[in-house]
Amino acid sequence: MSLRRTIIAGNWKMNMDHIEGASLAADIAAGLKGKKPACEIVLFPPFTTLPAVMGVIAGSVIAAGAQDLWYEENGAFTGEISAGMIYNLGCRYVLVGHSERRHVIGEKPDILSKKLRAALSGGLIPVYCVGETLDERESGSASEVVTGQIREVLSGLSGEEMGRTVIAYEPVWAIGTGRTATPDDAGSMHGIIRGMISDMFGAGAAGETPILYGGSVKPGNAAQLLEMEDIDGALVGGASLDASSFLGIVFPA
Ligand code: PGA
């Protein structure tokens, strides 16, 4: 049996102000009350919503994280927040390299590499997101792109740092489109990612790294994806904005 933990995470993106977010977190917490989910549950609200969500989830099984960070500790970086600010709020997770950061905002591997290291040195657990575009998949270069994204940002981490890192495979063409990778296609890419981590950090580290799938995960398709050997959880966007659909992924029917 694998020692890897399972994580179901909700990425709220730029949705839910602090009032709406507190109410959604309260509904999720109410749905979990008295139950023992077989996974860790992490919510990623917008920065301004985080404090309200932290208040609501205190004492519950739910953890929270930030959707992004900057890599310096403080200073003249208007609009940015640091690992320390996230950590001091009581959050333990942070997303790094989400496809919208890469493709809408234009973040490049050198920045992502610095962000990932800042998260780790600030005591946070980075969820490092990778994934190919539709063109890359159709041209047959998906695995090359994804293993390149792993290599260029994770190379040089210590074994201890890799041991605290979570990966999320999110094919760009599946995010917010209603089009999900088949369990076989997702499972095979997860296997490729785990193989790459094994080459870089050894089989032990590879065996323990949680690799989440993201891209139009819903209650109706989550169980089949999560059944795959190398899929250790889900990073859920749209379906995490409604308590019953998010809980339907945490507790598949
Ligand atoms: P989606 O988003 O579930 O709405 O496709 C996933 C994500 O971007 O993390």
mmCIF file of C-alpha atoms in Angstrom, residues 134-224:
data_model
loop_
_atom_site.group_PDB
_atom_site.id
_atom_site.type_symbol
_atom_site.label_atom_id
_atom_site.label_comp_id
_atom_site.label_asym_id
_atom_site.label_seq_id
_atom_site.Cartn_x
_atom_site.Cartn_y
_atom_site.Cartn_z
ATOM 1 C CA LEU A 134 -3.654 21.683 -26.582
ATOM 2 C CA ASP A 135 -1.135 22.410 -29.366
ATOM 3 C CA GLU A 136 1.574 20.653 -27.397
ATOM 4 C CA ARG A 137 -0.647 17.622 -26.810
ATOM 5 C CA GLU A 138 -1.747 17.465 -30.445
ATOM 6 C CA SER A 139 1.809 17.747 -31.699
ATOM 7 C CA GLY A 140 2.831 14.802 -29.494
ATOM 8 C CA SER A 141 5.130 16.801 -27.211
ATOM 9 C CA ALA A 142 3.028 16.692 -24.007
ATOM 10 C CA SER A 143 5.344 14.461 -21.993
ATOM 11 C CA GLU A 144 8.428 16.375 -23.125
ATOM 12 C CA VAL A 145 6.807 19.684 -22.073
ATOM 13 C CA VAL A 146 5.693 18.376 -18.695
ATOM 14 C CA THR A 147 8.972 16.654 -17.828
ATOM 15 C CA GLY A 148 10.750 19.867 -18.921
ATOM 16 C CA GLN A 149 8.575 21.894 -16.507
ATOM 17 C CA ILE A 150 9.498 19.453 -13.725
ATOM 18 C CA ARG A 151 13.216 19.477 -14.536
ATOM 19 C CA GLU A 152 13.651 23.216 -14.982
ATOM 20 C CA VAL A 153 12.048 24.156 -11.653
ATOM 21 C CA LEU A 154 12.679 21.193 -9.330
ATOM 22 C CA SER A 155 16.322 20.516 -10.281
ATOM 23 C CA GLY A 156 18.656 21.315 -7.441
ATOM 24 C CA LEU A 157 16.133 20.887 -4.623
ATOM 25 C CA SER A 158 17.404 18.842 -1.697
ATOM 26 C CA GLY A 159 15.721 15.521 -0.961
ATOM 27 C CA GLU A 160 14.149 17.103 2.103
ATOM 28 C CA GLU A 161 12.720 19.954 -0.004
ATOM 29 C CA MET A 162 11.361 17.553 -2.621
ATOM 30 C CA GLY A 163 9.806 15.625 0.264
ATOM 31 C CA ARG A 164 7.706 18.698 1.097
ATOM 32 C CA THR A 165 6.663 19.444 -2.484
ATOM 33 C CA VAL A 166 3.338 18.457 -4.054
ATOM 34 C CA ILE A 167 2.855 18.330 -7.840
ATOM 35 C CA ALA A 168 -0.353 19.061 -9.733
ATOM 36 C CA TYR A 169 -0.694 17.907 -13.339
ATOM 37 C CA GLU A 170 -3.223 20.161 -15.035
ATOM 38 C CA PRO A 171 -3.429 19.929 -18.834
ATOM 39 C CA VAL A 172 -4.162 23.497 -19.945
ATOM 40 C CA TRP A 173 -6.815 22.307 -22.444
ATOM 41 C CA ALA A 174 -8.759 20.656 -19.602
ATOM 42 C CA ILE A 175 -8.868 23.649 -17.243
ATOM 43 C CA GLY A 176 -12.284 25.253 -17.063
ATOM 44 C CA THR A 177 -13.300 23.697 -20.389
ATOM 45 C CA GLY A 178 -15.403 20.781 -19.183
ATOM 46 C CA ARG A 179 -13.005 18.549 -21.107
ATOM 47 C CA THR A 180 -11.178 16.165 -18.774
ATOM 48 C CA ALA A 181 -8.219 13.963 -19.556
ATOM 49 C CA THR A 182 -9.297 10.317 -19.576
ATOM 50 C CA PRO A 183 -8.221 8.398 -16.461
ATOM 51 C CA ASP A 184 -5.784 6.449 -18.662
ATOM 52 C CA ASP A 185 -4.212 9.546 -20.237
ATOM 53 C CA ALA A 186 -3.970 11.362 -16.888
ATOM 54 C CA GLY A 187 -2.679 8.227 -15.147
ATOM 55 C CA SER A 188 -0.037 7.731 -17.789
ATOM 56 C CA MET A 189 1.219 11.332 -17.483
ATOM 57 C CA HIS A 190 1.302 10.960 -13.692
ATOM 58 C CA GLY A 191 3.428 7.837 -14.174
ATOM 59 C CA ILE A 192 5.798 9.806 -16.423
ATOM 60 C CA ILE A 193 6.055 12.591 -13.810
ATOM 61 C CA ARG A 194 6.746 10.069 -11.041
ATOM 62 C CA GLY A 195 9.405 8.453 -13.226
ATOM 63 C CA MET A 196 11.056 11.839 -13.720
ATOM 64 C CA ILE A 197 11.069 12.501 -9.961
ATOM 65 C CA SER A 198 12.547 9.057 -9.436
ATOM 66 C CA ASP A 199 15.353 9.830 -11.917
ATOM 67 C CA MET A 200 16.046 13.140 -10.188
ATOM 68 C CA PHE A 201 15.535 12.313 -6.498
ATOM 69 C CA GLY A 202 15.347 8.527 -6.225
ATOM 70 C CA ALA A 203 12.542 5.998 -6.058
ATOM 71 C CA GLY A 204 11.828 6.696 -2.375
ATOM 72 C CA ALA A 205 11.089 10.390 -2.976
ATOM 73 C CA ALA A 206 9.079 9.580 -6.096
ATOM 74 C CA GLY A 207 6.989 7.064 -4.187
ATOM 75 C CA GLU A 208 6.073 9.617 -1.550
ATOM 76 C CA THR A 209 5.323 12.674 -3.687
ATOM 77 C CA PRO A 210 1.597 13.382 -4.009
ATOM 78 C CA ILE A 211 0.716 14.105 -7.658
ATOM 79 C CA LEU A 212 -2.721 15.698 -8.027
ATOM 80 C CA TYR A 213 -4.757 15.888 -11.236
ATOM 81 C CA GLY A 214 -6.567 19.085 -12.200
ATOM 82 C CA GLY A 215 -8.758 20.068 -15.138
ATOM 83 C CA SER A 216 -12.575 19.946 -15.014
ATOM 84 C CA VAL A 217 -12.680 17.507 -12.078
ATOM 85 C CA LYS A 218 -16.291 17.039 -10.954
ATOM 86 C CA PRO A 219 -18.209 14.658 -8.680
ATOM 87 C CA GLY A 220 -19.071 12.588 -11.773
ATOM 88 C CA ASN A 221 -15.499 11.945 -12.919
ATOM 89 C CA ALA A 222 -13.388 12.238 -9.745
ATOM 90 C CA ALA A 223 -13.678 8.638 -8.549
ATOM 91 C CA GLN A 224 -12.433 7.173 -11.852
#
